[in-house]
CSV table of C-alpha atoms and ligand atoms in Angstrom, one decimal:
chain,number,residue,atom,x,y,z
A,1,UNK,CA,12.0,1.5,10.0
A,2,UNK,CA,8.6,0.9,11.6
A,3,UNK,CA,6.8,2.6,14.4
A,4,UNK,CA,3.8,2.2,16.5
A,5,UNK,CA,1.3,4.4,14.7
A,6,UNK,CA,2.0,3.5,11.1
A,7,UNK,CA,-0.5,2.1,8.7
A,8,UNK,CA,0.4,0.7,5.3
A,9,UNK,CA,-0.6,4.0,3.8
A,10,UNK,CA,2.2,5.5,5.7
A,11,UNK,CA,4.6,3.1,4.1
A,12,UNK,CA,3.7,2.8,0.5
A,13,UNK,CA,2.6,5.0,-2.4
A,14,UNK,CA,0.3,2.2,-3.3
A,15,UNK,CA,-0.9,1.8,0.3
A,16,UNK,CA,-4.5,2.5,0.8
A,17,UNK,CA,-6.6,5.0,2.6
A,18,UNK,CA,-8.9,4.0,5.5
A,19,UNK,CA,-12.4,2.9,4.6
A,20,UNK,CA,-14.9,5.4,3.3
A,21,UNK,CA,-18.4,5.6,4.7
A,22,UNK,CA,-20.0,3.4,2.1
A,23,UNK,CA,-23.7,2.4,2.3
A,24,UNK,CA,-24.3,-1.3,2.5
A,25,UNK,CA,-25.9,-1.6,-1.0
A,26,UNK,CA,-22.9,0.1,-2.5
A,27,UNK,CA,-20.6,-2.6,-1.2
A,28,UNK,CA,-21.6,-4.7,-4.2
A,29,UNK,CA,-19.7,-2.1,-6.2
A,30,UNK,CA,-18.0,0.7,-4.2
A,31,UNK,CA,-17.6,2.8,-7.4
A,32,UNK,CA,-21.3,3.7,-7.0
A,33,UNK,CA,-20.5,5.2,-3.6
A,34,UNK,CA,-17.7,7.2,-5.1
A,35,UNK,CA,-20.0,8.4,-7.9
A,36,UNK,CA,-22.4,9.6,-5.2
A,37,UNK,CA,-19.6,11.2,-3.2
A,38,UNK,CA,-18.5,13.2,-6.2
A,39,UNK,CA,-21.9,14.9,-6.2
A,40,UNK,CA,-21.4,16.2,-2.7
A,41,UNK,CA,-19.8,19.7,-2.2
A,42,UNK,CA,-17.0,18.0,-0.2
A,43,UNK,CA,-17.0,14.3,0.8
A,44,UNK,CA,-15.3,13.0,3.9
A,45,UNK,CA,-13.8,9.7,4.8
A,46,UNK,CA,-14.5,8.0,8.1
A,47,UNK,CA,-11.6,9.9,9.7
A,48,UNK,CA,-13.2,13.2,8.7
A,49,UNK,CA,-10.6,13.9,6.0
A,50,UNK,CA,-11.9,15.7,2.9
A,51,UNK,CA,-12.0,13.4,-0.1
A,52,UNK,CA,-11.5,15.0,-3.5
A,53,UNK,CA,-13.6,13.1,-6.1
A,54,UNK,CA,-14.0,15.5,-9.0
A,55,UNK,CA,-11.5,15.3,-11.8
A,56,UNK,CA,-10.7,19.0,-11.8
A,57,UNK,CA,-10.1,19.0,-8.0
A,58,UNK,CA,-7.9,15.9,-8.1
A,59,UNK,CA,-5.8,17.2,-11.0
A,60,UNK,CA,-5.4,20.7,-9.4
A,61,UNK,CA,-4.2,19.1,-6.2
A,62,UNK,CA,-1.9,16.6,-7.8
A,63,UNK,CA,-0.3,19.3,-10.0
A,64,UNK,CA,0.2,21.7,-7.1
A,65,UNK,CA,2.8,20.0,-4.8
A,66,UNK,CA,3.5,23.2,-2.9
A,67,UNK,CA,0.0,23.6,-1.6
A,68,UNK,CA,-0.7,19.8,-1.5
A,69,UNK,CA,2.5,18.3,0.0
A,70,UNK,CA,3.3,14.6,-0.1
A,71,UNK,CA,4.9,14.7,3.3
A,72,UNK,CA,1.9,12.8,4.8
A,73,UNK,CA,3.8,10.4,6.9
A,74,UNK,CA,6.4,10.7,9.6
A,75,UNK,CA,8.3,7.8,8.0
A,76,UNK,CA,10.8,8.2,5.2
A,77,UNK,CA,9.2,7.3,1.9
A,78,UNK,CA,11.3,7.5,-1.2
A,79,UNK,CA,10.3,9.0,-3.5
A,80,UNK,CA,6.6,9.4,-2.7
A,81,UNK,CA,6.9,11.1,0.7
A,82,UNK,CA,9.3,13.8,-0.6
A,83,UNK,CA,8.6,17.2,-1.9
A,84,UNK,CA,10.4,19.8,-4.1
A,85,UNK,CA,14.0,19.5,-5.0
A,86,UNK,CA,14.5,16.4,-2.8
A,87,UNK,CA,11.7,14.6,-4.6
A,88,UNK,CA,13.1,15.6,-8.0
A,89,UNK,CA,16.6,14.3,-7.1
A,90,UNK,CA,15.1,11.0,-6.1
A,91,UNK,CA,13.1,10.7,-9.2
A,92,UNK,CA,16.1,11.6,-11.4
A,93,UNK,CA,18.0,8.8,-9.7
A,94,UNK,CA,15.3,6.2,-9.9
A,95,UNK,CA,13.3,6.9,-13.1
A,96,UNK,CA,16.1,5.6,-15.4
A,97,UNK,CA,15.3,2.1,-14.0
A,98,UNK,CA,12.0,2.3,-16.1
A,99,UNK,CA,13.6,3.7,-19.2
A,100,UNK,CA,12.3,2.4,-22.6
A,101,UNK,CA,15.5,0.5,-23.4
A,102,UNK,CA,15.4,-1.3,-20.1
A,103,UNK,CA,11.7,-2.2,-20.5
A,104,UNK,CA,12.4,-3.4,-24.0
A,105,UNK,CA,15.1,-5.8,-22.9
A,106,UNK,CA,13.0,-7.0,-20.0
A,107,UNK,CA,10.0,-7.8,-22.1
A,108,UNK,CA,10.9,-11.2,-23.4
A,109,UNK,CA,11.6,-12.5,-19.8
A,110,UNK,CA,8.3,-11.1,-18.5
A,111,UNK,CA,6.4,-12.4,-21.5
A,112,UNK,CA,7.8,-15.9,-20.7
A,113,UNK,CA,6.5,-15.6,-17.2
A,114,UNK,CA,3.1,-14.8,-18.5
A,115,UNK,CA,3.1,-17.6,-21.0
A,116,UNK,CA,4.3,-20.1,-18.4
A,117,UNK,CA,1.4,-19.2,-16.1
A,118,UNK,CA,-1.2,-19.1,-18.8
A,119,UNK,CA,0.0,-22.4,-20.3
A,120,UNK,CA,-0.7,-24.0,-17.0
A,121,UNK,CA,-4.4,-23.0,-17.1
A,122,UNK,CA,-6.6,-25.9,-18.1
A,123,UNK,CA,-9.1,-25.3,-20.8
A,124,UNK,CA,-12.7,-25.3,-19.4
A,125,UNK,CA,-11.6,-25.3,-15.8
A,126,UNK,CA,-12.5,-22.1,-13.9
A,127,UNK,CA,-9.7,-20.1,-12.4
A,128,UNK,CA,-9.5,-16.9,-10.4
A,129,UNK,CA,-7.9,-14.1,-12.4
A,130,UNK,CA,-6.8,-12.3,-9.2
A,131,UNK,CA,-5.5,-15.0,-6.9
A,132,UNK,CA,-4.5,-17.8,-9.3
A,133,UNK,CA,-3.2,-15.6,-12.1
A,134,UNK,CA,-2.7,-11.9,-11.3
A,135,UNK,CA,-1.0,-12.3,-7.9
A,136,UNK,CA,1.3,-15.1,-9.1
A,137,UNK,CA,2.1,-13.1,-12.3
A,138,UNK,CA,2.8,-9.9,-10.3
A,139,UNK,CA,5.2,-11.7,-7.9
A,140,UNK,CA,7.0,-13.7,-10.6
A,141,UNK,CA,7.4,-10.7,-13.0
A,142,UNK,CA,8.7,-8.5,-10.2
A,143,UNK,CA,11.1,-11.2,-9.2
A,144,UNK,CA,12.4,-11.5,-12.7
A,145,UNK,CA,12.8,-7.7,-13.0
A,146,UNK,CA,14.6,-7.3,-9.6
A,147,UNK,CA,16.6,-10.6,-9.8
A,148,UNK,CA,14.8,-12.1,-6.8
A,149,UNK,CA,14.9,-15.9,-6.4
A,150,UNK,CA,11.9,-18.0,-7.4
A,151,UNK,CA,12.1,-19.7,-4.0
A,152,UNK,CA,10.8,-16.4,-2.4
A,153,UNK,CA,7.5,-16.7,-4.3
A,154,UNK,CA,5.4,-18.5,-1.6
A,155,UNK,CA,6.5,-16.1,1.1
A,156,UNK,CA,5.6,-13.1,-1.2
A,157,UNK,CA,2.3,-14.6,-2.1
A,158,UNK,CA,1.5,-15.2,1.6
A,159,UNK,CA,2.5,-11.7,2.3
A,160,UNK,CA,0.2,-10.2,-0.4
A,161,UNK,CA,-2.8,-12.1,1.1
A,162,UNK,CA,-2.0,-10.9,4.6
A,163,UNK,CA,-1.3,-7.4,3.4
A,164,UNK,CA,-4.8,-7.2,1.8
A,165,UNK,CA,-6.4,-8.8,4.9
A,166,UNK,CA,-4.6,-6.4,7.2
A,167,UNK,CA,-5.6,-3.4,5.0
A,168,UNK,CA,-9.3,-4.5,5.0
A,169,UNK,CA,-9.2,-5.0,8.8
A,170,UNK,CA,-8.0,-1.5,9.6
A,171,UNK,CA,-6.1,-3.0,12.6
A,172,UNK,CA,-2.9,-1.1,13.1
A,173,UNK,CA,-1.1,-3.8,15.0
A,174,UNK,CA,-1.8,-6.2,12.2
A,175,UNK,CA,-0.7,-3.8,9.5
A,176,UNK,CA,2.5,-3.0,11.4
A,177,UNK,CA,3.3,-6.7,11.7
A,178,UNK,CA,2.8,-7.2,8.0
A,179,UNK,CA,4.9,-4.2,7.1
A,180,UNK,CA,7.7,-5.4,9.4
A,181,UNK,CA,7.6,-8.8,7.8
A,182,UNK,CA,8.1,-7.3,4.4
A,183,UNK,CA,10.9,-5.1,5.5
A,184,UNK,CA,12.7,-8.2,6.8
A,185,UNK,CA,12.4,-9.9,3.5
A,186,UNK,CA,13.8,-6.8,1.7
A,187,UNK,CA,16.7,-6.3,4.2
A,188,UNK,CA,17.8,-9.9,3.6
A,189,UNK,CA,17.8,-9.4,-0.1
A,190,UNK,CA,19.8,-6.1,0.3
A,191,UNK,CA,22.3,-7.7,2.7
A,192,UNK,CA,22.9,-10.5,0.2
A,193,UNK,CA,24.0,-7.9,-2.3
A,194,UNK,CA,26.6,-6.2,-0.1
A,195,UNK,CA,29.4,-8.7,-0.5
A,196,UNK,CA,31.6,-9.5,-3.6
A,197,UNK,CA,29.3,-12.4,-4.6
A,198,UNK,CA,26.4,-10.1,-5.4
A,199,UNK,CA,24.5,-11.2,-8.5
A,200,UNK,CA,24.2,-8.8,-11.5
A,201,UNK,CA,20.7,-7.6,-11.2
A,202,UNK,CA,18.5,-4.5,-10.7
A,203,UNK,CA,18.5,-4.9,-6.9
A,204,UNK,CA,22.3,-5.0,-6.9
A,205,UNK,CA,22.4,-1.9,-9.1
A,206,UNK,CA,20.1,-0.1,-6.7
A,207,UNK,CA,22.2,-1.1,-3.7
A,208,UNK,CA,25.2,0.2,-5.6
A,209,UNK,CA,23.6,3.6,-6.0
A,210,UNK,CA,23.6,3.9,-2.2
A,211,UNK,CA,27.4,4.2,-2.4
A,212,UNK,CA,27.3,7.2,-4.6
A,213,UNK,CA,28.3,10.2,-2.4
A,214,UNK,CA,25.7,12.7,-3.7
A,215,UNK,CA,22.9,10.2,-3.8
A,216,UNK,CA,20.0,10.5,-1.3
A,217,UNK,CA,19.9,6.7,-1.0
A,218,UNK,CA,20.8,5.9,2.6
A,219,UNK,CA,20.2,2.3,3.7
A,220,UNK,CA,16.8,3.3,5.1
A,221,UNK,CA,16.0,5.1,1.8
A,222,UNK,CA,17.0,2.0,-0.1
A,223,UNK,CA,14.6,-0.2,1.8
A,224,UNK,CA,11.9,2.3,1.3
A,225,UNK,CA,12.5,2.4,-2.5
A,226,UNK,CA,12.3,-1.4,-2.8
A,227,UNK,CA,9.3,-1.4,-0.6
A,228,UNK,CA,7.6,1.1,-2.9
A,229,UNK,CA,8.6,-0.8,-6.0
A,230,UNK,CA,7.3,-4.1,-4.7
A,231,UNK,CA,5.0,-4.2,-1.7
A,232,UNK,CA,2.4,-1.9,-3.0
A,233,UNK,CA,2.8,-2.6,-6.6
A,234,UNK,CA,2.3,-6.4,-6.3
A,235,UNK,CA,-1.2,-5.8,-5.0
A,236,UNK,CA,-2.0,-3.1,-7.5
A,237,UNK,CA,-0.9,-5.2,-10.4
A,238,UNK,CA,-2.9,-8.3,-9.2
A,239,UNK,CA,-6.0,-6.1,-8.9
A,240,UNK,CA,-5.4,-4.5,-12.2
A,241,UNK,CA,-5.0,-8.0,-13.8
A,242,UNK,CA,-8.4,-8.9,-12.3
A,243,UNK,CA,-10.1,-5.8,-13.6
A,244,UNK,CA,-8.7,-6.3,-17.1
A,245,UNK,CA,-9.5,-10.0,-17.3
A,246,UNK,CA,-13.0,-9.4,-16.0
A,247,UNK,CA,-13.6,-6.8,-18.7
A,248,UNK,CA,-12.3,-9.0,-21.4
A,249,UNK,CA,-14.4,-12.0,-20.3
A,250,UNK,CA,-17.5,-9.9,-20.4
A,251,UNK,CA,-16.6,-8.1,-23.7
A,252,UNK,CA,-16.0,-10.9,-26.3
A,253,UNK,CA,-15.9,-8.4,-29.2
A,254,UNK,CA,-12.9,-6.6,-27.6
A,255,UNK,CA,-11.0,-9.9,-27.3
A,256,UNK,CA,-11.3,-10.3,-31.0
A,257,UNK,CA,-10.1,-6.8,-31.7
A,258,UNK,CA,-7.2,-7.0,-29.3
A,259,UNK,CA,-5.9,-10.3,-30.6
A,260,UNK,CA,-4.5,-8.6,-33.6
A,261,UNK,CA,-4.0,-5.1,-32.1
A,262,UNK,CA,-0.6,-3.3,-32.3
A,263,UNK,CA,1.1,-2.4,-29.0
A,264,UNK,CA,-0.3,1.2,-28.8
A,265,UNK,CA,-3.9,0.1,-29.3
A,266,UNK,CA,-3.5,-2.8,-26.8
A,267,UNK,CA,-1.9,-0.5,-24.2
A,268,UNK,CA,-4.6,2.2,-24.7
A,269,UNK,CA,-7.4,-0.4,-24.3
A,270,UNK,CA,-5.9,-1.7,-21.0
A,271,UNK,CA,-5.5,1.9,-19.7
A,272,UNK,CA,-9.1,2.7,-20.6
A,273,UNK,CA,-10.4,-0.5,-18.9
A,274,UNK,CA,-8.5,0.6,-15.8
A,275,UNK,CA,-9.9,4.1,-16.0
A,276,UNK,CA,-13.5,2.8,-16.0
A,277,UNK,CA,-12.8,0.5,-13.0
A,278,UNK,CA,-9.6,2.0,-11.4
A,279,UNK,CA,-8.4,-0.5,-8.7
A,280,UNK,CA,-5.8,2.0,-7.4
A,281,UNK,CA,-8.2,4.1,-5.3
A,282,UNK,CA,-6.5,6.9,-3.6
A,283,UNK,CA,-3.4,8.8,-2.2
A,284,UNK,CA,-3.2,11.5,0.5
A,285,UNK,CA,-1.8,15.0,0.5
A,286,UNK,CA,-1.0,17.4,3.4
A,287,UNK,CA,-2.5,20.9,2.7
A,288,UNK,CA,0.0,23.6,3.4
A,289,UNK,CA,-2.2,26.7,3.0
A,290,UNK,CA,-5.9,27.4,3.6
A,291,UNK,CA,-7.7,26.4,0.4
A,292,UNK,CA,-11.2,26.2,-0.9
A,293,UNK,CA,-12.2,23.0,-2.6
A,294,UNK,CA,-15.6,22.8,-4.4
A,295,UNK,CA,-16.7,25.9,-2.4
A,296,UNK,CA,-15.7,24.3,0.9
A,297,UNK,CA,-12.8,25.6,3.0
A,298,UNK,CA,-10.0,23.2,3.9
A,299,UNK,CA,-7.5,24.4,6.6
A,300,UNK,CA,-3.8,24.2,6.3
A,301,UNK,CA,-2.4,21.2,8.1
A,302,UNK,CA,-5.3,19.0,7.2
A,303,UNK,CA,-4.9,15.8,5.2
A,304,UNK,CA,-6.9,15.4,2.1
A,305,UNK,CA,-7.5,12.3,0.0
A,306,UNK,CA,-7.3,12.3,-3.8
A,307,UNK,CA,-9.7,9.6,-5.0
A,308,UNK,CA,-8.4,8.6,-8.5
A,309,UNK,CA,-11.2,6.0,-9.0
A,310,UNK,CA,-13.9,8.7,-8.5
A,311,UNK,CA,-12.1,11.3,-10.6
A,312,UNK,CA,-11.6,8.8,-13.4
A,313,UNK,CA,-15.4,8.4,-13.6
A,314,UNK,CA,-16.3,12.1,-13.5
A,315,UNK,CA,-19.1,12.7,-16.1
A,316,UNK,CA,-18.0,16.3,-16.4
A,317,UNK,CA,-14.9,15.0,-18.2
A,318,UNK,CA,-15.9,11.5,-19.5
A,319,UNK,CA,-19.6,11.9,-20.1
A,320,UNK,CA,-21.0,8.4,-19.5
A,321,UNK,CA,-18.1,7.0,-17.3
A,322,UNK,CA,-18.7,3.4,-18.5
A,323,UNK,CA,-18.3,4.3,-22.2
A,324,UNK,CA,-15.2,2.7,-23.6
A,325,UNK,CA,-13.2,5.2,-25.6
A,326,UNK,CA,-9.4,4.5,-25.4
A,327,UNK,CA,-8.3,7.3,-27.7
A,328,UNK,CA,-10.8,9.9,-26.6
A,329,UNK,CA,-10.2,9.4,-22.9
A,330,UNK,CA,-6.5,8.9,-22.8
A,331,UNK,CA,-5.4,12.5,-22.1
A,332,UNK,CA,-7.6,12.8,-19.0
A,333,UNK,CA,-7.0,9.3,-17.7
A,334,UNK,CA,-5.7,9.4,-14.1
A,335,UNK,CA,-4.9,5.7,-13.5
A,336,UNK,CA,-1.2,6.4,-13.1
A,337,UNK,CA,-1.8,9.9,-11.4
A,338,UNK,CA,-0.6,13.2,-12.7
A,339,UNK,CA,1.9,15.9,-11.7
A,340,UNK,CA,5.4,15.3,-10.2
A,341,UNK,CA,4.4,12.2,-8.3
A,342,UNK,CA,2.8,10.5,-11.4
A,343,UNK,CA,3.7,6.8,-11.3
A,344,UNK,CA,7.3,6.1,-12.4
A,345,UNK,CA,6.4,2.4,-12.7
A,346,UNK,CA,3.9,2.9,-15.4
A,347,UNK,CA,6.1,1.6,-18.2
A,348,UNK,CA,6.6,-1.6,-16.2
A,349,UNK,CA,3.0,-2.0,-15.2
A,350,UNK,CA,1.9,-1.4,-18.9
A,351,UNK,CA,4.4,-4.0,-20.1
A,352,UNK,CA,3.3,-6.5,-17.6
A,353,UNK,CA,-0.4,-6.1,-18.4
A,354,UNK,CA,0.3,-6.2,-22.1
A,355,UNK,CA,2.2,-9.5,-22.1
A,356,UNK,CA,-0.4,-11.0,-19.8
A,357,UNK,CA,-3.3,-10.1,-22.1
A,358,UNK,CA,-1.4,-11.3,-25.1
A,359,UNK,CA,-0.6,-14.6,-23.4
A,360,UNK,CA,-4.3,-15.1,-22.5
A,361,UNK,CA,-5.7,-14.1,-25.9
A,362,UNK,CA,-3.2,-16.1,-27.9
A,363,UNK,CA,-4.1,-19.2,-25.8
A,364,UNK,CA,-7.9,-18.9,-26.3
A,365,UNK,CA,-11.1,-17.2,-25.4
A,366,UNK,CA,-12.0,-15.9,-22.0
A,367,UNK,CA,-15.5,-16.1,-20.6
A,368,UNK,CA,-17.0,-15.6,-17.1
A,369,UNK,CA,-16.9,-18.6,-14.8
A,370,UNK,CA,-19.9,-20.3,-13.1
A,371,UNK,CA,-19.5,-18.1,-10.0
A,372,UNK,CA,-19.9,-14.3,-10.1
A,373,UNK,CA,-16.9,-12.1,-9.6
A,374,UNK,CA,-16.6,-10.6,-6.2
A,375,UNK,CA,-15.8,-6.9,-5.6
A,376,UNK,CA,-12.9,-5.9,-3.3
A,377,UNK,CA,-14.1,-3.6,-0.5
A,378,UNK,CA,-12.9,-0.1,0.4
A,379,UNK,CA,-10.2,0.9,0.9
A,380,UNK,CA,-9.2,-1.5,-1.9
A,381,UNK,CA,-10.6,-1.3,-5.5
A,382,UNK,CA,-11.2,-3.8,-8.3
A,383,UNK,CA,-12.2,-7.4,-7.5
A,384,UNK,CA,-11.1,-9.8,-4.8
A,385,UNK,CA,-12.1,-12.8,-7.1
A,386,UNK,CA,-12.7,-13.0,-10.8
A,387,UNK,CA,-13.6,-16.6,-11.8
A,388,UNK,CA,-13.1,-17.1,-15.5
A,389,UNK,CA,-12.8,-19.9,-18.0
A,390,UNK,CA,-10.4,-20.2,-20.9
A,391,UNK,CA,-11.5,-22.2,-24.0
A,392,UNK,CA,-9.8,-22.9,-27.3
A,393,UNK,CA,-10.6,-20.1,-29.8
A,394,UNK,CA,-12.4,-21.6,-32.7
A,395,UNK,CA,-13.2,-18.3,-34.4
A,396,UNK,CA,-11.7,-17.6,-37.8
A,397,UNK,CA,-9.1,-15.3,-36.3
A,398,UNK,CA,-8.1,-17.8,-33.6
A,399,UNK,CA,-8.1,-20.8,-35.9
A,400,UNK,CA,-5.6,-19.2,-38.2
A,401,UNK,CA,-3.0,-18.5,-35.6
B,1,HEM,C1,-1.4,-1.1,-12.5
B,1,HEM,C2,-0.4,-0.8,-11.7
B,1,HEM,C3,-0.1,0.6,-11.1
B,1,HEM,C4,-1.0,1.6,-10.8
B,1,HEM,C5,-2.5,1.7,-11.1
B,1,HEM,C6,-0.2,2.7,-10.2
B,1,HEM,C7,-0.7,3.9,-9.9
B,1,HEM,C8,0.1,4.9,-9.3
B,1,HEM,C9,-0.4,6.2,-9.0
B,1,HEM,C10,-1.9,6.7,-9.2
B,1,HEM,C11,0.6,7.0,-8.4
B,1,HEM,C12,0.5,8.4,-8.0
B,1,HEM,C13,0.6,8.6,-6.5
B,1,HEM,C14,0.5,10.0,-6.0
B,1,HEM,O1,0.3,10.9,-6.8
B,1,HEM,O2,0.6,10.2,-4.8
B,1,HEM,C15,1.7,6.1,-8.3
B,1,HEM,C16,2.9,6.4,-7.8
B,1,HEM,C17,4.0,5.5,-7.6
B,1,HEM,N1,4.1,4.3,-8.2
B,1,HEM,FE1,2.7,3.3,-9.2
B,1,HEM,N2,1.1,2.2,-10.1
B,1,HEM,C18,1.2,1.0,-10.7
B,1,HEM,C19,2.4,0.2,-10.8
B,1,HEM,C20,3.6,0.6,-10.3
B,1,HEM,C21,4.8,-0.2,-10.5
B,1,HEM,C22,5.0,-1.4,-11.3
B,1,HEM,C23,5.8,0.5,-9.7
B,1,HEM,C24,7.3,0.1,-9.6
B,1,HEM,C25,7.8,-1.0,-9.8
B,1,HEM,C26,5.2,1.6,-9.2
B,1,HEM,C27,5.9,2.5,-8.3
B,1,HEM,C28,5.3,3.8,-7.9
B,1,HEM,C29,6.1,4.7,-7.1
B,1,HEM,C30,7.5,4.6,-6.5
B,1,HEM,C31,5.2,5.8,-6.9
B,1,HEM,C32,5.5,7.1,-6.2
B,1,HEM,C33,6.1,8.2,-7.1
B,1,HEM,C34,6.3,9.5,-6.5
B,1,HEM,O3,5.8,9.8,-5.5
B,1,HEM,O4,7.1,10.3,-7.1
B,1,HEM,N3,3.9,1.7,-9.5
B,1,HEM,N4,1.4,4.8,-8.9
């Protein structure tokens, strides 16, 4: 369901917050603006909402869902807009879709998607790790997981572009139109699974849950779940792919180490890259009691913004925020959030990024392209473009593969 006042952040856990007041020189890398904001007693965004940037403040808020409610939107959002027992029930119903056994059986198909896309890259020819690779991979991997037809890919890719453009513009009519378009795509897929001819896939399973009497999945809830699993995630994953590929292209030694790394080391390295340059910037909460944050009072009824990107670079926790230390920083890493709303899709995102990195590194060596990478602008994070080049790996490690 859509309404006149909504923004994408009202609709998705991975929606974005309105732009922050960022100085022009910081637009080259908005993380510098967040680093500055973290030093203020309490930063505000352009709507005057307090922005929590310190690691301790963000963790305290995310782990106290009674004082910091997730009911930030007037629209139904399952599970992200729910609190308490209702939220727990929704997570209990939905989290099994990301269980280890399911992820393990999905891995070969998602790895095949990654290989197919990476094999199509021409050695020596620059390509954009966000638009040419990350976005396509995100859409194709999601479609394989949910059982959506390949023929939907162009419409989903167009939608992702428009979604980003609408988010950047801050124009509510535009964001509403984009949201409605996505809802229409989802409703068609759900309707196709109502009859006896429904294919056996994850989407059909989800639609089937709606028929369970005690389940909170009404039709509206079902569309919201699918929107949360796809609409926001597609963008997050494409941006995450851009950040990871950019880091690898500018850190040749790490490519060598990761080529032969075991799964836990590879996953930890990807998480740490995303901590240093977290493309998933922020989520909101509704404050239900008068609180004091960083010595500043915040009144009950106010919205606050939890800035994960800033918290993930807090020197009080990580020292030099750019220091790469996968094992040492893992426990405090907030890329996938913390508390009851922590990302349920983490196992899927981790799997997708793992197979993508493996496909790239087993095909060759990544280096920066002739054009510089371009930063995304707030409220989005990461890069909008990451031109890179893949060349055959002639090192001893590569030659022996
Ligand atoms: C690199 C990719 C991803 C990143 C960085 C990311 C990050 C996050 C973060 C930080 C949260 C916490 C939000 C909050 O506390 O308000 C979250 C929640 C959520 N994520 Fe992800 N996510 C990713 C991929 C995915 C995927 C693949 C899915 C599903 C297919 C997914 C589905 C969700 C949902 C449904 C929530 C809301 C959970 C709740 O409120 O209980 N995410 N994500």
